Tab-separated table of C-alpha atoms in Angstrom:
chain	number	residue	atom	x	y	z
A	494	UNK	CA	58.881	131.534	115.114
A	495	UNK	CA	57.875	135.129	114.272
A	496	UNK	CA	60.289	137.726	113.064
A	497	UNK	CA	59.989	139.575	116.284
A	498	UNK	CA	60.739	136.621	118.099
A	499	UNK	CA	63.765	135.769	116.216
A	500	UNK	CA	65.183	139.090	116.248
A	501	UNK	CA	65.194	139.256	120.519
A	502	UNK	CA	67.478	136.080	120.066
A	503	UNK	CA	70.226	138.138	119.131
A	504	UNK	CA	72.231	137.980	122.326
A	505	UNK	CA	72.544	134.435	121.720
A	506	UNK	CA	75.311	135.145	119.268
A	507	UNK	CA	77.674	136.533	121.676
A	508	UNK	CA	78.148	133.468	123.716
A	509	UNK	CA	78.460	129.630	122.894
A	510	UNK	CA	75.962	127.768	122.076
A	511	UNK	CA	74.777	124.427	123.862
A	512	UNK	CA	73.562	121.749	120.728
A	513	UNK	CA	71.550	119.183	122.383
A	514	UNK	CA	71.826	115.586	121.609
A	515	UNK	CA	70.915	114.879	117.810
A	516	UNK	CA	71.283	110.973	116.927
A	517	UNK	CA	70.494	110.266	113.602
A	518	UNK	CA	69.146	106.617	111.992
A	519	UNK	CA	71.414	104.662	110.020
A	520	UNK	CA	71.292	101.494	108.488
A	521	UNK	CA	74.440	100.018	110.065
A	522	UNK	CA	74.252	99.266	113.976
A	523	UNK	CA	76.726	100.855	116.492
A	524	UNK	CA	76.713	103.614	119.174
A	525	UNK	CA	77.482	102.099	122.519
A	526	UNK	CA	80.597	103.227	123.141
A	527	UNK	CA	78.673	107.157	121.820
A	528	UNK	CA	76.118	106.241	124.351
A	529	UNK	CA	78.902	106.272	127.047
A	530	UNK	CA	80.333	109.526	125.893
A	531	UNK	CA	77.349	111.021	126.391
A	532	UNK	CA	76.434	109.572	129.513
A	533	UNK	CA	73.598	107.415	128.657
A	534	UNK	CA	72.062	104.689	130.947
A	535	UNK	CA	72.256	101.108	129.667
A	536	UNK	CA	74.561	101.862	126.307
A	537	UNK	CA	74.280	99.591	123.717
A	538	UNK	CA	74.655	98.872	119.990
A	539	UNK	CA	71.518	99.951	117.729
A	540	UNK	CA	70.245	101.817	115.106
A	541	UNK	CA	71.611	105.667	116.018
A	542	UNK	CA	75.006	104.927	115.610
A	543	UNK	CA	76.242	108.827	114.678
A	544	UNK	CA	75.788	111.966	116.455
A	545	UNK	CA	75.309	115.171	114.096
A	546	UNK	CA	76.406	117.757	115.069
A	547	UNK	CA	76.170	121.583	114.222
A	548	UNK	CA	74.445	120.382	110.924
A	549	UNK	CA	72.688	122.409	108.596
A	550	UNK	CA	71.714	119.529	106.900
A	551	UNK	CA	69.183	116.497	106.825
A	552	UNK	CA	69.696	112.720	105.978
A	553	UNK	CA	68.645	111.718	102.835
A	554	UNK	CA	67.545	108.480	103.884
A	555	UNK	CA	64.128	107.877	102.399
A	556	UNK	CA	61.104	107.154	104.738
A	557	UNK	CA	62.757	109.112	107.600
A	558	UNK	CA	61.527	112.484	109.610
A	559	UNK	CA	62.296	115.094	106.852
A	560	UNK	CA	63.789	117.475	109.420
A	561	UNK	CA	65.977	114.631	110.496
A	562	UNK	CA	69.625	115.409	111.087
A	563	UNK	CA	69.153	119.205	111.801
A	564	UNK	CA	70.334	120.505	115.039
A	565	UNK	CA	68.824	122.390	117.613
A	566	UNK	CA	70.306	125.241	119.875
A	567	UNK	CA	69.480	124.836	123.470
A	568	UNK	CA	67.510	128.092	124.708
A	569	UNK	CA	67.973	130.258	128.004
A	570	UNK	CA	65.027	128.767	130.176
A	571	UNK	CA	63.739	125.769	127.983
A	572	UNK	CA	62.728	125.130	124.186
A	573	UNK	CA	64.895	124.802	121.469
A	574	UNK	CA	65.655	126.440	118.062
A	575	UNK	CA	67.060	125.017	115.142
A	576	UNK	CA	71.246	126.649	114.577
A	577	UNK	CA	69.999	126.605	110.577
A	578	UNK	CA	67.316	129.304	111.547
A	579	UNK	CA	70.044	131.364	113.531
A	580	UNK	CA	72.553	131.303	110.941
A	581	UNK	CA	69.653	133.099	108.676
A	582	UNK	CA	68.498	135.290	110.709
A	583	UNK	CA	71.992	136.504	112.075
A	584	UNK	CA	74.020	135.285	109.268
A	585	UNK	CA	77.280	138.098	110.120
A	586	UNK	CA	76.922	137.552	113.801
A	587	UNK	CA	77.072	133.722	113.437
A	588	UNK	CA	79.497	132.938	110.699
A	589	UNK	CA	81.463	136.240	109.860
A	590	UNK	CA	81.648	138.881	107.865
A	591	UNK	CA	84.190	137.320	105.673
A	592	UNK	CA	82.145	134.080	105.613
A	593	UNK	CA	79.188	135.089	104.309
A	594	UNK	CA	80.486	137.466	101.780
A	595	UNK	CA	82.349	133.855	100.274
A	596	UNK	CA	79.567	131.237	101.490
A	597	UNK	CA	76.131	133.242	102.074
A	598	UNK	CA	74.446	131.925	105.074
A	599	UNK	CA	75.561	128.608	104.575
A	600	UNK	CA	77.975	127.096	107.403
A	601	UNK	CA	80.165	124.763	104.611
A	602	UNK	CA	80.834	122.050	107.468
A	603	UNK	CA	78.971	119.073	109.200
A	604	UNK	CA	80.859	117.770	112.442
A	605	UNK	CA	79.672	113.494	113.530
A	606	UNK	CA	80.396	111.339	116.062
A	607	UNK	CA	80.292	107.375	114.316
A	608	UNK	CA	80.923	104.232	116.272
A	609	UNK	CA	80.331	101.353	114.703
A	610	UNK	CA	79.633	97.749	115.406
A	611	UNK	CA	80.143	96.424	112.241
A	612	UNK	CA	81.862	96.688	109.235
A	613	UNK	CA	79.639	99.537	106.900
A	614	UNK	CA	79.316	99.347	102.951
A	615	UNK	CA	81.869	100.190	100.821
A	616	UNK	CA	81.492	103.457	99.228
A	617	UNK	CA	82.546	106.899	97.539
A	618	UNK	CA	81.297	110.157	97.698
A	619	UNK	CA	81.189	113.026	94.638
A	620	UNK	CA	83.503	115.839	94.553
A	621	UNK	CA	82.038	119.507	93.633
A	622	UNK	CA	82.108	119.050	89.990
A	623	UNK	CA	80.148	116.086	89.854
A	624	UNK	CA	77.350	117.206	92.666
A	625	UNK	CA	77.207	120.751	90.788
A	626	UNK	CA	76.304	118.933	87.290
A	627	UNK	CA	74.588	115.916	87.932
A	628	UNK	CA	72.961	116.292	92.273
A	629	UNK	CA	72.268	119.634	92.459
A	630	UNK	CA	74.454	120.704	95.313
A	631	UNK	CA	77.556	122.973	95.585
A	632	UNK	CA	79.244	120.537	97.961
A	633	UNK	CA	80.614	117.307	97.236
A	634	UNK	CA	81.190	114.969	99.905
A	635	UNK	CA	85.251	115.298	100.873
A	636	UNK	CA	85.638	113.859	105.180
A	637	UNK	CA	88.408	113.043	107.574
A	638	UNK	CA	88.098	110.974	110.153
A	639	UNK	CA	89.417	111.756	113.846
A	640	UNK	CA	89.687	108.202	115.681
A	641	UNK	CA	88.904	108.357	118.889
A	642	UNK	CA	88.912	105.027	120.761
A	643	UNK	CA	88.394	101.320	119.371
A	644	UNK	CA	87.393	98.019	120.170
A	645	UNK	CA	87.488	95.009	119.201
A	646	UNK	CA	84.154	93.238	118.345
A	647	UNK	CA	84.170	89.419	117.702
A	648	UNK	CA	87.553	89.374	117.991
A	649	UNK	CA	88.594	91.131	114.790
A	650	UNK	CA	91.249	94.190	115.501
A	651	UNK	CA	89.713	97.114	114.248
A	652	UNK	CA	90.135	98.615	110.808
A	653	UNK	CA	88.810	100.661	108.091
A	654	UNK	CA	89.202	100.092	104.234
A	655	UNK	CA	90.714	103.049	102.315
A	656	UNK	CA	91.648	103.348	98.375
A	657	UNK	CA	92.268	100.314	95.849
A	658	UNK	CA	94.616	97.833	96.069
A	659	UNK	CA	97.440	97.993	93.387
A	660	UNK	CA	96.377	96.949	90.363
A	661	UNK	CA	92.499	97.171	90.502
A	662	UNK	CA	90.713	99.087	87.302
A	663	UNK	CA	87.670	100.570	86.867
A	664	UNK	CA	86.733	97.893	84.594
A	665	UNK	CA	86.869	94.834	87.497
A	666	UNK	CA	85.622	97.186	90.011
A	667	UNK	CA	82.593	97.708	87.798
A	668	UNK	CA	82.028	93.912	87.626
A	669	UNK	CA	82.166	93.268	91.098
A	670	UNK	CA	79.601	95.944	91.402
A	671	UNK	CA	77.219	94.210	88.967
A	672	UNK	CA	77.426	90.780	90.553
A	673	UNK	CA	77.539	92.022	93.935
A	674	UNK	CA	80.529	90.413	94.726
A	675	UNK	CA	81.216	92.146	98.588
A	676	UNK	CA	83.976	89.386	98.726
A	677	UNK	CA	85.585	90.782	95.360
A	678	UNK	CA	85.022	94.083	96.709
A	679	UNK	CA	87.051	93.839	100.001
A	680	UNK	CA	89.971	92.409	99.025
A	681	UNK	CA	90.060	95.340	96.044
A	682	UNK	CA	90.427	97.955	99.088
A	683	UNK	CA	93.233	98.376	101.294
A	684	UNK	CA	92.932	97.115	105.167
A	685	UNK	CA	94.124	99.482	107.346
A	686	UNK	CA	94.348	98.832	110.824
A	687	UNK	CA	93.637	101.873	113.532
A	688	UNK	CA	94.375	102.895	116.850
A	689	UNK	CA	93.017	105.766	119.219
A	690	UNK	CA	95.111	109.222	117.543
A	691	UNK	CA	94.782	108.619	114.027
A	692	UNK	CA	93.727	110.826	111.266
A	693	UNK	CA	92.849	110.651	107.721
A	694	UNK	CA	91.857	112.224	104.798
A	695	UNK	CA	89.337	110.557	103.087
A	696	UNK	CA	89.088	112.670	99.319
A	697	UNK	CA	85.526	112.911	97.354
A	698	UNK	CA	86.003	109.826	95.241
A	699	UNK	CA	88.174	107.575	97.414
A	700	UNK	CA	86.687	103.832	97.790
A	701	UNK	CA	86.084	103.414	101.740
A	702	UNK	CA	84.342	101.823	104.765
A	703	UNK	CA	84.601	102.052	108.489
A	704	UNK	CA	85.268	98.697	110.022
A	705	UNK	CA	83.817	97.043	113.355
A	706	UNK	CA	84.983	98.315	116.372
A	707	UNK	CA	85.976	102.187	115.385
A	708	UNK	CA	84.773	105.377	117.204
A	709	UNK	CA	85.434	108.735	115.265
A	710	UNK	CA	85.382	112.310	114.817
A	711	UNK	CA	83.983	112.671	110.992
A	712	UNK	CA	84.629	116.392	109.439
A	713	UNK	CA	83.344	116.744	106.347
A	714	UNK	CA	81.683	119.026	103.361
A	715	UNK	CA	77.712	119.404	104.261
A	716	UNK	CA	76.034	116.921	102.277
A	717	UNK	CA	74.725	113.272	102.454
A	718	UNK	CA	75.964	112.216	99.202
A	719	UNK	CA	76.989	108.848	98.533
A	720	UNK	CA	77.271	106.163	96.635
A	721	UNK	CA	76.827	102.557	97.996
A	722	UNK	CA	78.814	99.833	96.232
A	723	UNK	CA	77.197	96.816	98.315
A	724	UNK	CA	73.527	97.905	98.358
A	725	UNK	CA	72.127	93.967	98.325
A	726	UNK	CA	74.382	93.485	101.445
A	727	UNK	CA	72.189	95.924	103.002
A	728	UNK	CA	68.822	95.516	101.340
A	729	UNK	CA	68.745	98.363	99.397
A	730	UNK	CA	67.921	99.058	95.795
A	731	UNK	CA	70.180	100.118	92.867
A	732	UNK	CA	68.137	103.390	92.516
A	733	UNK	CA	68.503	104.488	96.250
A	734	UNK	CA	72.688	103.342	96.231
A	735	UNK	CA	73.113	105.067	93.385
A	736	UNK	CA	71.153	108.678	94.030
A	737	UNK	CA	69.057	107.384	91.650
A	738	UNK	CA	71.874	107.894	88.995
A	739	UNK	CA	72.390	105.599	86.073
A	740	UNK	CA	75.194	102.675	87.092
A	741	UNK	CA	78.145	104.271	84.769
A	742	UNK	CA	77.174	107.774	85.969
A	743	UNK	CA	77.194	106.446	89.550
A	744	UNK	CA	80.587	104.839	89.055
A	745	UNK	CA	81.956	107.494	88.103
A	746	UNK	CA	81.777	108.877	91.609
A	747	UNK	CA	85.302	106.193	92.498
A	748	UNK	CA	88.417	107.935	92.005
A	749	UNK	CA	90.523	104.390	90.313
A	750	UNK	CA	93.764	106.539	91.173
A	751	UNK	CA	93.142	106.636	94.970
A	752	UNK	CA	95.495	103.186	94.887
A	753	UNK	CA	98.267	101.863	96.526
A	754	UNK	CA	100.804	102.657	99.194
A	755	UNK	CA	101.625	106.092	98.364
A	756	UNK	CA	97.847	107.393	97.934
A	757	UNK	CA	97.325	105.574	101.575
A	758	UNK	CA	100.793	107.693	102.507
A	759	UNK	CA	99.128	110.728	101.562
A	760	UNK	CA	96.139	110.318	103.528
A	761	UNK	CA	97.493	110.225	106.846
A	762	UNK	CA	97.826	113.596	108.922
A	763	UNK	CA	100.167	114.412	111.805
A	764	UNK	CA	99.152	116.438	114.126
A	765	UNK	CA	101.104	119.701	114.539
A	766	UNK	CA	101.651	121.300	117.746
A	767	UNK	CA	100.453	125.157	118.123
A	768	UNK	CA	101.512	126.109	121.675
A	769	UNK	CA	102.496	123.721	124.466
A	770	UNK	CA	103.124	124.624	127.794
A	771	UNK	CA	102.041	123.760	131.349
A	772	UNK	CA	98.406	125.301	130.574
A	773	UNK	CA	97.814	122.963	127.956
A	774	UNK	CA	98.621	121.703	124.284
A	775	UNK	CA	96.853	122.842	121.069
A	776	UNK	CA	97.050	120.802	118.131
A	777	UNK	CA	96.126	121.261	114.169
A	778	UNK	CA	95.197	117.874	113.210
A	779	UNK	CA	93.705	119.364	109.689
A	780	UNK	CA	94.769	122.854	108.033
A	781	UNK	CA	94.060	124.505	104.605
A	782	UNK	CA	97.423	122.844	103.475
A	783	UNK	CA	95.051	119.411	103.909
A	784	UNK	CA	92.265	120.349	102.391
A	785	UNK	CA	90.610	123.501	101.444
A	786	UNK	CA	87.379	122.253	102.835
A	787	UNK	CA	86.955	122.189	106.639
A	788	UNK	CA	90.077	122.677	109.350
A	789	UNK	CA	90.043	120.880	112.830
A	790	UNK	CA	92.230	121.488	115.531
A	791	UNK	CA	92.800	119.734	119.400
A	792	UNK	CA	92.848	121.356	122.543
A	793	UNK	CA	94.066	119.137	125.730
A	794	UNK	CA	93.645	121.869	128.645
A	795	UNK	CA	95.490	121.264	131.670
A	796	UNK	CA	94.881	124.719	133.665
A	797	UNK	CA	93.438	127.703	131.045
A	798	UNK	CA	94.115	128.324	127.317
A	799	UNK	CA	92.959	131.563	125.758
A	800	UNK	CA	90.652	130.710	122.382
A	801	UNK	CA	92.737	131.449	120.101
A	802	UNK	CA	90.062	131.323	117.002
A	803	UNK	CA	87.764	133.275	118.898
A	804	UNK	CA	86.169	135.372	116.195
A	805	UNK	CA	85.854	132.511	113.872
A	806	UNK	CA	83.027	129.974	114.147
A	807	UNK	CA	83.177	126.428	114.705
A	808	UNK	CA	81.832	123.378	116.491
A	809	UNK	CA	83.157	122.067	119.698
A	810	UNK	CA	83.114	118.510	120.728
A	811	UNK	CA	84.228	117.328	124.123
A	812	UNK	CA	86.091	114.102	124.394
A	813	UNK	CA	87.411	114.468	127.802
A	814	UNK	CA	87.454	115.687	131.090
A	815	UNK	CA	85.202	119.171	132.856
A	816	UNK	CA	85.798	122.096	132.393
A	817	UNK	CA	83.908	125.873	131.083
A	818	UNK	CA	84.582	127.820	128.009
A	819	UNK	CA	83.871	131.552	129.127
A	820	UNK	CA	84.865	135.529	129.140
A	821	UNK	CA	83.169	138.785	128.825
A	822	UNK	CA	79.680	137.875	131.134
A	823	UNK	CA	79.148	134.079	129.368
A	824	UNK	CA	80.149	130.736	130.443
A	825	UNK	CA	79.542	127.282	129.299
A	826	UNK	CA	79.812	123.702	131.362
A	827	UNK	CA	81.805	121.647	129.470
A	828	UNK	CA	81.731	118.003	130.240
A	829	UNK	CA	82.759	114.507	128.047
A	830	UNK	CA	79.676	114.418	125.594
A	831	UNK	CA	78.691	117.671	125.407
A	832	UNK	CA	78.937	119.495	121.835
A	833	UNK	CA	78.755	123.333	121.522
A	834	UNK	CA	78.876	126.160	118.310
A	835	UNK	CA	81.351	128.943	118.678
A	836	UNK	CA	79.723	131.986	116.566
A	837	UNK	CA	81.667	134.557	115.292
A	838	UNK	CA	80.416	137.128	117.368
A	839	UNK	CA	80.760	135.067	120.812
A	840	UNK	CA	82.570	136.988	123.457
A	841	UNK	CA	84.018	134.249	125.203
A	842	UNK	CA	87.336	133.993	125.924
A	843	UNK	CA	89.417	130.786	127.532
A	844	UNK	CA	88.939	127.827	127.645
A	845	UNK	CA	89.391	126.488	131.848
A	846	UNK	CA	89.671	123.040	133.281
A	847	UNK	CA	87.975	121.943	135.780
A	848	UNK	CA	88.338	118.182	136.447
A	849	UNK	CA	91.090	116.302	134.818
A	850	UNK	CA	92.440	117.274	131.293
A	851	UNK	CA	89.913	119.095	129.236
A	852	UNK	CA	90.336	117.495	125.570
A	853	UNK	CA	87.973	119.642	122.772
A	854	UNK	CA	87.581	118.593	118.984
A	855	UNK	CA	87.008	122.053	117.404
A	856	UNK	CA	85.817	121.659	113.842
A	857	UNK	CA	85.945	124.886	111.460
A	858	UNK	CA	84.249	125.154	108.075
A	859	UNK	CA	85.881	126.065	105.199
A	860	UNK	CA	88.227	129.460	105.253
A	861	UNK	CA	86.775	132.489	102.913
């Protein structure tokens, strides 16, 4: 798009922006309960099990589109535009003043939606240090995860695996990583069952996988960096699970003191109420007391609630309900499924429900 063209987008960055559906391959299967959610005919388990959302960034997955995982703004009248060539061309408008001045024209935040069918591989993701010296990238890989509804699959209660067991070293983990030994390497992970509510913080370096059966809000820094422990379980090469580091460099990436019951203590967040009233309830399921690296807060909107972060960007996701976000000339339909950006600049105002309980995820990147 020419310069001249970009630059008579402007008004978009006043008003919320609609993202358009942006499913991303995986090698895991899931999705069907994400296909309901966003109202798809015939849902079903496959191979686009996570929706990507306000994401500045692409998959690293090798043989796959290499624009894959960007998303798109929805434009007035047809055709789309990708949100990473808005944020450049109105960087202040988009993020803030105070944003770019910390981050540059970089959001700092990519918002999924995961539902998985089966269990994934067990994993850890670099902090800062570690991608700055060795990947190349000024974001590690810290997430939460937001669970939002389960089932069970094959009859197995769903459940994710979070931090070592007490008593596992680096030195057996390492072996079980040699042989391969996915066995070995469950039982040296804590099984933690979940229910619909839930949140946790999953720090760079903590040993984890998502279990069968488990639908989720993931918040997390804006990379794809990660290290697979079980890469023959799913058919992939050492180089590729590793980021093509060397095996002790890789291993590196495991935190061995993310063990036990008080590390799985710490990684469980309580909501906090904001306001509550007969309009509604506002939440902050993650603040910078959490983590330094994204926010997240809940909205549940029984008549109107005024934005109260209007002025800040984030990502909205929908979980439940009708409704419109608007003020000052815009408005946006808001329905279960849909996912939105909030720029800086936007001039809208409330949130309003329309049709049952609204329920909004809003995801924030990190604070300057």
């Amino acid at each position: 798009m020419a310069a001249s063209e970009l630059a008579a987008l402007e008004p978009l960055t006043h008003r919320p922006l609609l993202l358009p559906p942006n499913r991303v391959y995986r090698l895991w299967r899931g999705g069907a309960v994400l296909d309901r959610l966003q109202g798809r005919p015939d849902p079903q388990d496959g191979t686009t099990p996570e929706e990507w959302i306000a994401s500045t960034t692409v998959s690293r997955l090798p043989g796959r589109p290499a624009d894959e995982g960007l998303s798109q703004v929805q434009l007035p009248g047809g055709g789309r535009l990708p949100l990473k060539a808005l944020i450049a061309a109105f960087p202040r408008a988009m993020l803030g003043s105070a944003h770019v001045a910390r981050f540059g024209a970089e959001l700092g935040v990519l918002c999924k939606l995961l539902d998985s069918a089966m269990r994934l591989f067990i994993q850890a993701h670099p902090d800062q240090e570690f991608a700055r010296a060795h990947l190349g990238s000024p974001f590690g890989k810290t997430e939460a995860w937001i669970v939002l509804a389960t089932r069970e699959i094959a009859g197995e209660r769903p459940y994710i695996l979070l931090g070592f067991t007490e008593g596992v070293g680096q030195a057996e983990f390492r072996r079980l990583v040699q042989a391969q030994d996915s066995a070995g390497m469950v039982r040296a992970l804590n099984r933690v069952p979940v229910e619909p509510g839930q949140v946790f913080l999953l720090r760079a370096g903590a040993p984890h996988a998502l279990g069968p059966g488990v639908f989720l809000v993931e918040i997390q820094e804006p990379t794809d960096l990660v290290v697979n422990a079980e890469y023959r379980l799913f058919g992939r090469p050492a180089e590729q699970a590793f980021m093509g580091l060397p095996f002790d460099l890789a291993m590196q990436c495991f935190d061995y003191a993310a063990a036990g019951a008080a590390f799985l203590a710490a990684q469980r967040l309580a909501p906090r109420t904001l306001s509550a009233g007969a309009d509604g309830l506002e939440e902050r399921l993650i603040g910078p007391e959490d983590t330094p690296h994204f926010g997240a807060a809940r909205l549940t909107v029984q008549r109107a609630l005024p934005d109260r972060d209007r002025g800040r960007c984030y990502a909205g996701i929908v979980v439940a309900g009708e409704g419109v976000l608007e003020g000052d000339g815009v408005s946006l339909p808001l329905r279960a499924g849909v996912t939105f950006f909030a720029p800086a600049a936007s001039r809208h105002e409330a949130y309003r429900a329309t049709a049952g309980p609204l329920t909004v995820i809003k995801c924030f990147p990190p604070r300057p």
